[in-house]
Coordinates of N, CA and C in Angstrom, one line a residue:
Chain D
A1 N 13.4 -15.0 -1.4 CA 12.4 -13.0 -1.2 C 10.9 -13.0 0.0
Q2 N 10.6 -11.6 0.2 CA 9.3 -12.0 1.1 C 8.4 -12.2 0.8
T3 N 7.7 -12.4 0.9 CA 6.0 -13.5 0.7 C 5.2 -13.0 1.5
V4 N 3.6 -11.8 1.2 CA 2.2 -12.3 1.8 C 1.5 -12.7 2.0
T5 N 0.8 -13.3 3.2 CA -0.3 -13.7 2.2 C -1.3 -13.9 3.3
Q6 N -2.7 -12.9 2.4 CA -4.0 -13.0 3.3 C -5.6 -14.3 3.4
S7 N -5.2 -15.3 3.9 CA -6.0 -16.5 3.7 C -7.3 -16.5 3.2
Q8 N -8.1 -14.9 4.0 CA -9.2 -14.9 4.0 C -9.8 -13.3 3.1
P9 N -10.2 -13.9 1.3 CA -10.6 -13.6 0.8 C -11.9 -12.3 1.7
E10 N -12.3 -13.1 1.8 CA -14.1 -11.8 2.6 C -14.7 -12.8 4.3
M11 N -14.3 -11.2 4.8 CA -15.0 -11.5 6.2 C -16.4 -10.9 6.6
S12 N -16.8 -11.1 7.2 CA -18.3 -10.0 7.8 C -18.6 -10.3 9.5
V13 N -19.0 -9.2 9.5 CA -19.4 -8.6 10.6 C -20.3 -8.4 11.2
Q14 N -20.8 -8.7 12.4 CA -22.2 -7.3 13.0 C -21.3 -6.6 14.3
E15 N -22.8 -5.6 13.2 CA -21.4 -3.8 14.4 C -22.0 -4.2 15.3
A16 N -20.7 -3.8 15.4 CA -20.8 -3.7 17.6 C -19.9 -5.5 18.0
E17 N -19.7 -6.1 17.0 CA -18.6 -8.0 17.6 C -17.0 -7.4 17.0
T18 N -16.8 -8.4 17.5 CA -15.0 -7.9 17.6 C -15.0 -9.6 16.1
V19 N -13.9 -9.1 15.6 CA -13.6 -10.3 13.7 C -11.9 -9.8 13.8
T20 N -11.2 -10.9 13.9 CA -10.1 -10.5 13.1 C -9.6 -10.9 11.8
L21 N -9.5 -10.6 11.4 CA -7.9 -10.5 9.6 C -6.9 -11.6 10.2
S22 N -6.4 -13.0 9.2 CA -5.3 -13.6 9.6 C -4.3 -12.6 8.4
C23 N -3.1 -12.8 9.0 CA -1.8 -12.5 7.2 C -0.3 -13.4 7.9
T24 N -0.4 -13.9 7.8 CA 1.3 -14.5 7.8 C 2.0 -13.7 6.3
Y25 N 3.1 -14.1 6.7 CA 4.3 -13.9 5.8 C 5.2 -14.5 5.7
D26 N 6.0 -14.9 5.0 CA 7.5 -15.2 4.8 C 8.9 -13.7 4.5
T27 N 9.4 -14.4 5.3 CA 11.1 -14.0 5.7 C 12.7 -14.5 5.9
S28 N 13.6 -14.3 5.9 CA 14.5 -15.0 6.6 C 14.9 -13.2 7.8
E29 N 14.8 -12.4 7.5 CA 15.3 -11.7 8.1 C 15.0 -11.7 9.3
N30 N 15.3 -10.4 10.6 CA 15.4 -10.5 11.5 C 14.9 -9.1 12.5
N31 N 14.9 -8.0 11.7 CA 14.4 -6.7 11.1 C 13.3 -6.6 10.7
Y32 N 12.0 -6.3 10.3 CA 11.0 -5.7 9.6 C 10.0 -5.0 9.7
Y33 N 9.4 -4.9 9.8 CA 8.3 -4.1 9.2 C 6.4 -4.3 9.2
L34 N 5.3 -3.9 10.0 CA 4.6 -5.2 9.5 C 3.6 -4.0 9.7
F35 N 2.4 -4.5 8.4 CA 1.3 -2.9 8.4 C 0.5 -3.3 8.1
W36 N -1.1 -2.3 8.5 CA -2.4 -2.7 8.1 C -2.7 -1.3 7.1
Y37 N -3.5 -1.3 6.5 CA -3.7 -1.1 5.8 C -5.7 -0.7 5.8
K38 N -6.2 0.5 5.2 CA -6.9 -0.1 5.3 C -7.9 0.7 4.1
Q39 N -8.4 0.5 3.0 CA -8.5 0.8 1.9 C -10.6 1.0 1.6
P40 N -11.5 2.0 2.0 CA -12.4 2.1 2.1 C -13.6 2.2 0.1
P41 N -14.7 2.3 -0.2 CA -15.1 2.1 -1.4 C -14.8 3.1 -1.7
S42 N -13.6 4.5 -1.0 CA -13.0 5.5 -1.4 C -12.1 5.8 -2.0
R43 N -11.5 4.2 -3.0 CA -9.7 4.0 -2.7 C -9.0 4.4 -2.1
Q44 N -8.9 5.3 -1.3 CA -7.7 6.1 -0.5 C -7.7 4.8 0.2
M45 N -6.0 5.0 0.6 CA -4.8 3.9 0.9 C -5.0 4.5 2.2
I46 N -5.7 3.8 3.5 CA -5.1 4.5 4.9 C -4.8 3.9 5.8
L47 N -3.4 3.7 6.9 CA -2.8 3.6 7.5 C -3.1 3.0 8.7
V48 N -3.0 1.4 9.3 CA -5.1 1.6 10.2 C -3.4 1.5 11.4
I49 N -2.2 0.6 12.1 CA -1.7 0.5 12.0 C 0.1 -0.5 11.6
R50 N 1.1 0.0 12.6 CA 1.9 -0.8 12.5 C 2.3 -1.8 13.2
Q51 N 3.9 -2.4 13.1 CA 4.3 -3.1 13.9 C 5.5 -3.6 14.1
E52 N 6.5 -2.6 15.2 CA 8.2 -3.1 14.4 C 8.0 -4.1 14.6
A53 N 8.9 -5.7 14.4 CA 9.0 -6.8 14.4 C 9.9 -7.3 15.7
Y54 N 10.6 -5.6 15.9 CA 11.8 -6.0 17.3 C 11.0 -5.9 18.3
K55 N 10.2 -4.8 18.2 CA 9.1 -5.1 20.1 C 8.5 -6.2 20.2
Q56 N 8.3 -6.7 21.2 CA 7.7 -7.9 21.4 C 5.3 -7.5 21.5
Q57 N 5.6 -6.2 22.2 CA 5.0 -6.4 22.5 C 3.9 -5.3 21.6
N58 N 2.5 -6.4 21.4 CA 1.7 -5.9 19.9 C 1.0 -4.7 20.1
A59 N 1.2 -3.6 18.6 CA 0.8 -3.0 18.6 C -0.6 -2.2 19.0
T60 N -1.4 -1.5 19.6 CA -3.1 -1.2 19.5 C -3.0 0.3 18.8
E61 N -4.9 0.4 18.4 CA -4.6 1.8 18.4 C -5.9 1.8 18.0
N62 N -6.3 2.4 19.2 CA -7.7 2.6 19.7 C -8.5 0.8 19.4
R63 N -9.3 1.0 18.6 CA -10.3 -0.1 18.6 C -9.5 -1.3 17.8
F64 N -8.3 -0.8 16.9 CA -7.7 -1.6 16.4 C -6.5 -2.5 17.4
S65 N -6.7 -3.7 17.2 CA -5.1 -4.0 17.6 C -4.7 -5.6 16.5
V66 N -2.9 -5.5 17.4 CA -2.7 -7.2 16.3 C -2.5 -8.1 16.7
N67 N -2.5 -8.9 16.8 CA -1.5 -10.3 18.2 C -0.1 -10.8 16.5
F68 N 1.2 -10.6 17.0 CA 2.3 -10.2 15.8 C 2.6 -11.9 17.5
Q69 N 3.0 -12.0 16.4 CA 3.6 -14.5 16.8 C 5.2 -14.5 15.1
K70 N 5.7 -13.5 16.2 CA 7.3 -13.3 15.4 C 7.9 -14.8 14.8
A71 N 7.4 -16.0 16.4 CA 8.0 -17.6 15.3 C 7.1 -18.0 14.2
A72 N 6.7 -17.6 14.4 CA 4.6 -18.3 13.4 C 5.2 -17.5 12.6
K73 N 5.9 -16.6 12.3 CA 5.3 -15.1 11.0 C 4.6 -14.9 11.1
S74 N 3.3 -14.9 12.0 CA 2.0 -14.3 11.7 C 1.9 -12.9 12.5
F75 N 0.5 -11.9 11.3 CA 0.4 -10.7 11.6 C -1.4 -10.4 11.8
S76 N -1.9 -10.6 12.4 CA -3.8 -11.2 12.5 C -4.3 -9.5 13.4
L77 N -5.5 -9.3 12.6 CA -5.5 -7.0 12.7 C -6.6 -8.1 13.6
K78 N -7.5 -7.3 14.6 CA -8.5 -8.2 15.7 C -9.1 -5.9 15.4
I79 N -9.6 -5.8 15.2 CA -11.2 -5.3 14.9 C -12.3 -5.6 16.2
S80 N -12.0 -4.4 16.8 CA -12.9 -4.4 18.0 C -14.1 -3.6 18.0
D81 N -15.7 -3.5 18.4 CA -17.3 -2.9 18.6 C -16.5 -2.1 16.5
S82 N -16.9 -3.6 16.1 CA -16.8 -2.9 14.9 C -18.1 -2.1 14.5
Q83 N -17.7 -1.3 13.5 CA -19.0 0.2 12.9 C -19.4 -0.1 11.9
L84 N -20.2 0.5 11.1 CA -19.8 -0.1 10.0 C -18.9 1.8 8.7
G85 N -18.1 2.0 9.8 CA -17.1 2.1 8.7 C -16.1 1.6 8.6
D86 N -16.1 0.6 9.4 CA -15.4 0.0 9.0 C -15.3 -1.3 8.1
T87 N -16.8 -1.1 6.7 CA -16.5 -2.6 6.2 C -15.8 -1.3 5.6
A88 N -15.0 -2.2 4.1 CA -13.3 -1.6 3.7 C -12.4 -3.1 3.4
M89 N -11.5 -3.1 2.3 CA -10.5 -3.7 2.1 C -9.3 -3.5 3.4
Y90 N -8.8 -4.2 3.5 CA -7.4 -4.4 4.5 C -6.7 -5.1 3.7
F91 N -5.5 -4.8 3.6 CA -4.6 -5.2 3.8 C -3.0 -5.0 4.2
C92 N -2.6 -6.4 4.8 CA -1.3 -6.7 5.6 C -0.4 -6.2 4.5
A93 N 1.2 -5.7 5.2 CA 1.9 -5.2 4.3 C 3.3 -5.5 5.0
F94 N 3.9 -6.0 3.9 CA 5.7 -6.0 5.0 C 7.0 -4.8 4.9
M95 N 7.3 -4.5 4.8 CA 8.4 -3.8 4.9 C 9.8 -4.2 5.5
N96 N 10.9 -4.2 4.3 CA 12.6 -4.3 5.0 C 13.1 -3.3 4.8
P97 N 13.5 -2.0 6.2 CA 13.6 -1.2 5.4 C 15.9 -0.8 5.4
F98 N 15.8 -2.4 6.5 CA 17.7 -2.4 6.2 C 17.7 -3.5 5.0
Y99 N 17.3 -3.6 4.3 CA 17.9 -4.6 3.7 C 17.9 -3.7 1.7
N100 N 17.3 -3.3 1.6 CA 17.4 -2.1 0.8 C 16.9 -0.5 0.5
T101 N 15.2 -1.0 -0.1 CA 14.7 0.1 0.2 C 13.9 -0.1 1.1
D102 N 12.7 1.4 1.6 CA 11.6 0.7 2.3 C 10.0 0.6 1.0
K103 N 10.3 -0.5 0.8 CA 9.5 -0.4 0.0 C 8.7 -1.5 0.3
L104 N 7.0 -1.6 0.1 CA 6.3 -2.1 0.7 C 5.7 -4.1 -0.3
I105 N 6.0 -4.6 0.8 CA 5.0 -6.0 -0.5 C 3.1 -6.4 0.3
F106 N 2.7 -6.3 -0.2 CA 1.4 -6.2 0.1 C 1.0 -7.1 0.0
G107 N -0.1 -8.0 1.3 CA -1.3 -9.6 0.6 C -2.0 -9.0 -0.5
T108 N -2.8 -9.4 -1.3 CA -4.1 -10.2 -1.9 C -5.1 -8.8 -1.1
G109 N -4.8 -8.7 -0.2 CA -6.2 -8.1 0.9 C -7.5 -9.2 1.4
T110 N -8.7 -8.5 2.4 CA -9.6 -9.3 2.9 C -10.6 -7.6 3.6
R111 N -12.0 -8.9 2.0 CA -13.3 -7.2 2.9 C -14.2 -7.6 3.1
L112 N -13.7 -6.2 3.5 CA -14.7 -7.3 5.4 C -16.1 -6.0 4.7
Q113 N -17.2 -7.0 5.1 CA -18.2 -6.2 5.9 C -18.8 -6.5 6.9
V114 N -19.6 -4.6 7.7 CA -19.5 -4.7 8.3 C -21.7 -4.0 8.3
F115 N -21.6 -5.8 8.8 CA -23.1 -5.6 8.9 C -24.1 -4.4 10.6
P116 N -25.3 -4.2 10.3 CA -26.2 -3.3 11.2 C -26.8 -4.6 11.4
Chain P
N1 N -2.7 22.1 3.3 CA -1.4 20.6 3.2 C -2.3 19.4 2.2
A2 N -2.1 19.2 1.4 CA -3.4 18.4 -0.5 C -2.8 16.5 0.4
G3 N -2.0 16.9 0.9 CA -1.2 15.0 0.8 C 0.0 15.1 0.1
V4 N -0.6 13.6 -1.2 CA 0.1 13.6 -2.0 C -1.5 13.7 -3.2
T5 N -1.5 13.6 -4.8 CA -2.6 14.2 -5.2 C -1.8 13.9 -6.8
Q6 N -2.4 12.8 -6.8 CA -3.1 11.6 -8.6 C -3.6 12.9 -9.3
T7 N -3.5 12.9 -11.0 CA -3.6 13.4 -12.2 C -3.5 12.4 -13.1
P8 N -4.7 12.3 -14.1 CA -6.5 12.6 -14.0 C -6.5 11.4 -11.7
K9 N -8.3 11.8 -12.3 CA -8.6 9.9 -11.7 C -9.2 9.2 -11.9
F10 N -9.9 9.7 -13.8 CA -9.9 8.3 -14.3 C -9.3 8.3 -15.9
Q11 N -9.4 8.0 -17.0 CA -8.3 7.2 -18.0 C -8.9 7.4 -18.6
V12 N -10.2 7.0 -19.9 CA -9.7 5.5 -21.0 C -8.5 5.6 -22.4
L13 N -8.2 4.6 -22.5 CA -7.4 5.3 -23.9 C -7.7 4.0 -24.7
K14 N -7.2 3.8 -25.9 CA -7.2 2.7 -26.9 C -5.9 2.7 -26.7
T15 N -6.1 0.2 -26.9 CA -4.3 0.7 -27.4 C -3.0 0.8 -27.8
G16 N -2.5 0.9 -27.4 CA -1.5 1.9 -28.6 C -0.4 3.4 -27.8
Q17 N -1.5 4.4 -27.8 CA -2.1 5.7 -27.4 C -1.1 5.5 -26.1
S18 N -0.1 6.6 -25.4 CA 0.4 7.5 -25.2 C 0.3 8.4 -23.7
M19 N 0.0 8.5 -22.6 CA -0.1 9.5 -21.0 C 0.8 8.6 -20.2
T20 N 0.2 10.0 -19.8 CA 1.6 10.1 -18.7 C 0.7 10.9 -17.6
L21 N 1.1 10.2 -16.0 CA -0.2 9.9 -14.5 C 0.9 11.2 -14.3
Q22 N 0.3 12.2 -13.2 CA 1.0 13.1 -12.6 C 0.7 12.6 -11.0
C23 N 2.0 12.8 -10.9 CA 2.0 12.4 -8.8 C 2.7 13.7 -8.0
A24 N 2.2 14.5 -6.8 CA 2.7 15.3 -6.7 C 2.6 15.5 -4.9
Q25 N 3.3 15.7 -4.3 CA 3.0 15.3 -2.6 C 3.7 16.7 -1.9
D26 N 3.5 17.5 -1.5 CA 3.6 19.0 -0.9 C 4.3 18.1 0.9
M27 N 4.5 16.5 1.3 CA 5.4 16.9 2.8 C 6.7 16.8 2.5
N28 N 7.0 17.3 1.4 CA 8.8 17.2 1.6 C 9.3 15.8 1.9
H29 N 8.9 14.8 1.0 CA 9.0 13.9 1.6 C 10.3 13.6 0.5
N30 N 12.1 12.3 1.0 CA 12.8 12.5 0.5 C 12.4 10.7 -1.2
S31 N 11.5 10.1 -0.7 CA 11.3 9.2 -1.6 C 9.2 9.8 -1.6
M32 N 9.7 8.5 -3.0 CA 8.0 8.2 -3.8 C 8.5 6.7 -4.8
Y33 N 6.6 6.1 -4.8 CA 6.3 5.3 -5.9 C 5.3 4.5 -6.6
W34 N 5.0 4.4 -7.5 CA 3.8 4.7 -8.0 C 3.6 2.6 -8.4
Y35 N 2.5 2.2 -7.8 CA 1.4 1.1 -6.9 C 1.0 0.2 -7.8
R36 N 0.8 -0.8 -9.1 CA -0.6 -0.6 -9.5 C -1.1 -2.0 -9.3
Q37 N -3.0 -1.5 -9.2 CA -3.7 -2.1 -7.5 C -4.3 -3.2 -9.0
D38 N -4.5 -4.8 -9.0 CA -5.8 -5.5 -9.7 C -7.0 -6.1 -8.9
P39 N -7.7 -6.4 -9.4 CA -9.1 -7.4 -8.8 C -8.3 -8.6 -8.5
G40 N -8.3 -8.9 -7.2 CA -7.7 -10.1 -6.3 C -6.1 -10.2 -6.0
M41 N -5.5 -8.9 -6.6 CA -4.4 -8.8 -5.9 C -3.9 -7.9 -4.9
G42 N -3.1 -8.0 -4.0 CA -2.9 -6.6 -3.5 C -2.0 -5.9 -4.1
L43 N -1.5 -4.1 -3.8 CA -0.7 -3.9 -4.6 C 0.4 -4.0 -5.4
R44 N 1.4 -3.6 -6.2 CA 1.8 -4.5 -6.4 C 3.1 -3.0 -7.3
L45 N 4.6 -2.9 -6.6 CA 5.6 -2.2 -6.5 C 5.7 -1.2 -9.0
I46 N 5.7 -0.6 -9.5 CA 6.0 -0.5 -10.1 C 7.3 0.1 -10.4
Y47 N 7.5 1.3 -10.6 CA 8.9 1.8 -10.2 C 9.3 2.5 -8.9
Y48 N 10.2 3.6 -7.3 CA 9.7 4.2 -7.1 C 11.8 4.8 -7.3
S49 N 11.1 5.7 -6.8 CA 12.4 6.9 -6.4 C 12.9 7.4 -4.6
A50 N 13.7 7.2 -4.4 CA 14.1 6.7 -3.4 C 14.2 8.3 -2.7
S51 N 15.0 9.4 -3.8 CA 15.1 10.5 -3.5 C 14.6 11.3 -5.4
E52 N 15.6 12.5 -5.3 CA 15.6 13.3 -6.3 C 16.0 12.7 -7.2
G53 N 15.7 12.8 -8.7 CA 16.9 12.3 -9.8 C 16.8 11.3 -9.1
T54 N 16.6 10.5 -8.2 CA 16.5 8.5 -8.8 C 16.1 7.5 -9.0
T55 N 15.7 6.8 -9.5 CA 14.4 5.9 -10.2 C 15.4 4.5 -10.3
D56 N 14.0 3.7 -9.5 CA 14.6 3.0 -10.0 C 13.6 1.5 -10.6
K57 N 13.4 -0.1 -10.0 CA 12.1 -0.5 -11.5 C 12.0 -1.1 -10.1
G58 N 11.1 -1.9 -9.7 CA 9.9 -2.4 -9.1 C 9.8 -3.9 -9.7
E59 N 9.1 -4.2 -8.5 CA 7.9 -6.0 -8.8 C 8.2 -5.4 -11.4
V60 N 7.1 -5.1 -11.3 CA 5.5 -5.0 -12.5 C 6.5 -4.1 -13.6
P61 N 8.7 -3.4 -14.0 CA 8.3 -2.5 -14.4 C 8.4 -2.0 -16.0
N62 N 7.2 -3.5 -16.6 CA 7.6 -4.0 -17.9 C 6.4 -2.5 -18.4
G63 N 7.2 -1.7 -19.6 CA 5.6 -1.6 -20.0 C 5.4 0.1 -19.6
Y64 N 6.5 1.0 -19.0 CA 6.4 1.5 -18.1 C 7.9 2.6 -17.6
N65 N 7.4 3.1 -17.6 CA 8.9 4.8 -17.7 C 8.4 5.8 -16.4
V66 N 9.8 6.4 -15.8 CA 8.9 7.7 -15.2 C 10.5 8.2 -14.8
S67 N 9.5 9.4 -14.3 CA 10.3 10.4 -13.8 C 10.5 11.5 -12.7
R68 N 11.5 11.7 -11.8 CA 11.6 12.3 -11.0 C 11.3 14.0 -11.2
L69 N 10.3 14.2 -11.4 CA 11.1 15.6 -12.0 C 11.6 16.8 -10.9
N70 N 11.9 16.8 -10.0 CA 12.0 17.3 -8.7 C 11.4 16.2 -7.6
K71 N 11.4 17.5 -6.9 CA 11.5 16.6 -5.1 C 9.5 16.2 -4.7
R72 N 8.8 16.8 -4.9 CA 7.5 17.2 -4.7 C 7.0 16.6 -6.6
E73 N 7.1 16.1 -7.8 CA 7.1 15.2 -8.7 C 7.4 14.2 -9.6
F74 N 6.7 13.1 -9.2 CA 6.6 12.6 -9.8 C 5.6 11.4 -10.9
S75 N 6.3 11.6 -12.2 CA 5.5 10.9 -13.0 C 5.6 9.7 -13.5
L76 N 4.2 9.1 -13.9 CA 4.3 7.2 -14.1 C 3.9 7.6 -15.8
R77 N 4.9 6.4 -17.2 CA 4.6 7.1 -18.0 C 4.1 5.8 -18.8
L78 N 2.9 5.5 -19.5 CA 3.1 4.4 -20.6 C 2.9 5.1 -21.9
E79 N 3.9 4.7 -22.9 CA 4.6 5.2 -23.8 C 3.6 4.3 -25.3
S80 N 3.3 3.4 -25.1 CA 2.3 2.5 -25.9 C 0.9 1.6 -24.7
A81 N 0.1 2.0 -24.6 CA -0.1 1.3 -23.7 C -1.7 -0.3 -24.8
A82 N -1.1 -1.0 -23.7 CA -2.0 -2.9 -23.3 C -3.0 -2.9 -22.3
P83 N -4.2 -3.6 -22.9 CA -5.2 -3.7 -22.3 C -4.4 -4.0 -21.5
S84 N -3.4 -5.8 -21.1 CA -3.2 -6.0 -19.8 C -3.3 -4.5 -18.6
Q85 N -2.8 -3.2 -19.5 CA -2.1 -2.4 -18.2 C -3.7 -1.2 -17.4
T86 N -4.6 -2.0 -18.4 CA -6.0 -1.8 -16.7 C -5.9 -1.6 -16.1
S87 N -5.7 -0.9 -15.0 CA -5.6 -0.8 -13.5 C -6.1 1.0 -12.6
V88 N -5.8 0.2 -11.2 CA -6.0 1.5 -10.7 C -4.9 1.7 -10.4
Y89 N -3.7 2.5 -10.0 CA -2.4 3.2 -9.8 C -2.8 4.1 -8.7
F90 N -2.0 4.3 -8.2 CA -1.4 4.4 -6.6 C 0.1 5.2 -6.8
C91 N 0.0 6.0 -6.4 CA 1.5 7.0 -5.7 C 1.3 7.4 -4.7
A92 N 3.0 7.6 -4.4 CA 2.9 7.5 -2.9 C 3.9 7.9 -2.8
S93 N 4.3 8.6 -1.0 CA 5.5 9.3 -0.7 C 5.6 9.2 0.1
S94 N 6.9 8.9 1.0 CA 7.3 8.0 2.3 C 8.3 8.5 2.3
E95 N 8.3 9.4 4.8 CA 9.8 9.6 5.1 C 9.5 9.1 6.7
V96 N 10.5 9.1 7.4 CA 10.9 8.5 8.4 C 10.2 9.0 9.5
G97 N 8.8 8.4 10.5 CA 8.2 9.5 11.1 C 8.6 9.2 12.1
S98 N 7.8 10.3 12.9 CA 8.5 10.8 14.3 C 9.5 9.4 15.2
S99 N 7.5 7.9 14.8 CA 8.0 6.6 14.8 C 10.0 5.7 15.0
G100 N 10.9 6.2 14.2 CA 11.0 6.2 13.8 C 10.9 5.0 11.9
V101 N 9.7 5.0 12.1 CA 8.5 3.8 11.3 C 8.7 4.7 10.2
N102 N 8.6 4.0 8.9 CA 9.0 4.9 7.5 C 7.8 4.2 7.1
E103 N 7.1 5.5 6.7 CA 5.8 5.6 6.8 C 5.1 5.9 5.0
Q104 N 4.2 5.5 4.7 CA 3.5 5.6 3.4 C 2.2 6.1 3.1
F105 N 2.3 7.5 2.4 CA 1.3 7.8 2.4 C 0.6 8.1 0.8
F106 N -0.6 7.4 0.4 CA -0.8 7.3 -0.8 C -1.8 8.3 -1.3
G107 N -2.1 8.4 -2.7 CA -2.9 9.3 -3.3 C -4.1 8.9 -3.1
P108 N -4.7 9.2 -4.0 CA -6.3 9.0 -4.3 C -5.9 8.0 -5.1
G109 N -5.1 7.3 -6.1 CA -5.4 7.1 -7.4 C -5.8 7.3 -8.2
T110 N -5.7 6.7 -10.0 CA -6.6 7.1 -10.9 C -6.7 5.8 -11.6
R111 N -7.4 5.7 -12.0 CA -8.2 4.1 -12.6 C -8.1 4.2 -14.4
L112 N -7.8 4.3 -15.1 CA -6.9 3.4 -16.2 C -7.4 2.1 -17.0
T113 N -7.8 2.7 -18.3 CA -9.1 1.8 -19.0 C -8.9 1.6 -20.3
V114 N -7.8 0.6 -20.5 CA -7.0 0.2 -22.3 C -7.4 -0.5 -22.2
L115 N -8.9 0.7 -23.8 CA -9.7 -0.8 -24.4 C -9.0 -0.7 -25.4

């Protein structure tokens, strides 16, 4: 069974600094997708970035980028130039649409606090 | 375009009471999902529906039933609520995007407390 592990329950960073959130996963599959979701205090789940496992190039979305290490089964999120609005829970998630359905498997989350 | 909507936003039940959580999406998505979120845990899948007329169990289906009423609506029913079902419930829908990746879009959640 696939599992997703986020080993950092809480992180903090000063505004304008860079922070990296860790995520590891376990799967025997070769093709899959990985996601980072943001959940601000409003509770709304917002997709931040996604990575297709068959792509070697790391995904980037503005200030958000990932370090995808397929052999190590690692998928970390880097937030550059942190902003107060980045304060939220961040969830790493795994999907293998090729196996059965497009179900997401989530990690337990990392609470990020951005300080002024 | 409202996306995924959920009603109610908050609900308090007594043990043994029943209720239905409503979810609707206006994005013409085929797949819909119900998750629950508990403190210290990520979202866990309760049930999902890959298309109108089909439903399947997820990771934590016990104590719940679902109905895919039509393509837009997917409801979650608690027949006899228990304190262990106190949680935040999220509905989501998905479709394969232009990138070829299946993306899930979430509703705002329902906070349910069972006393």
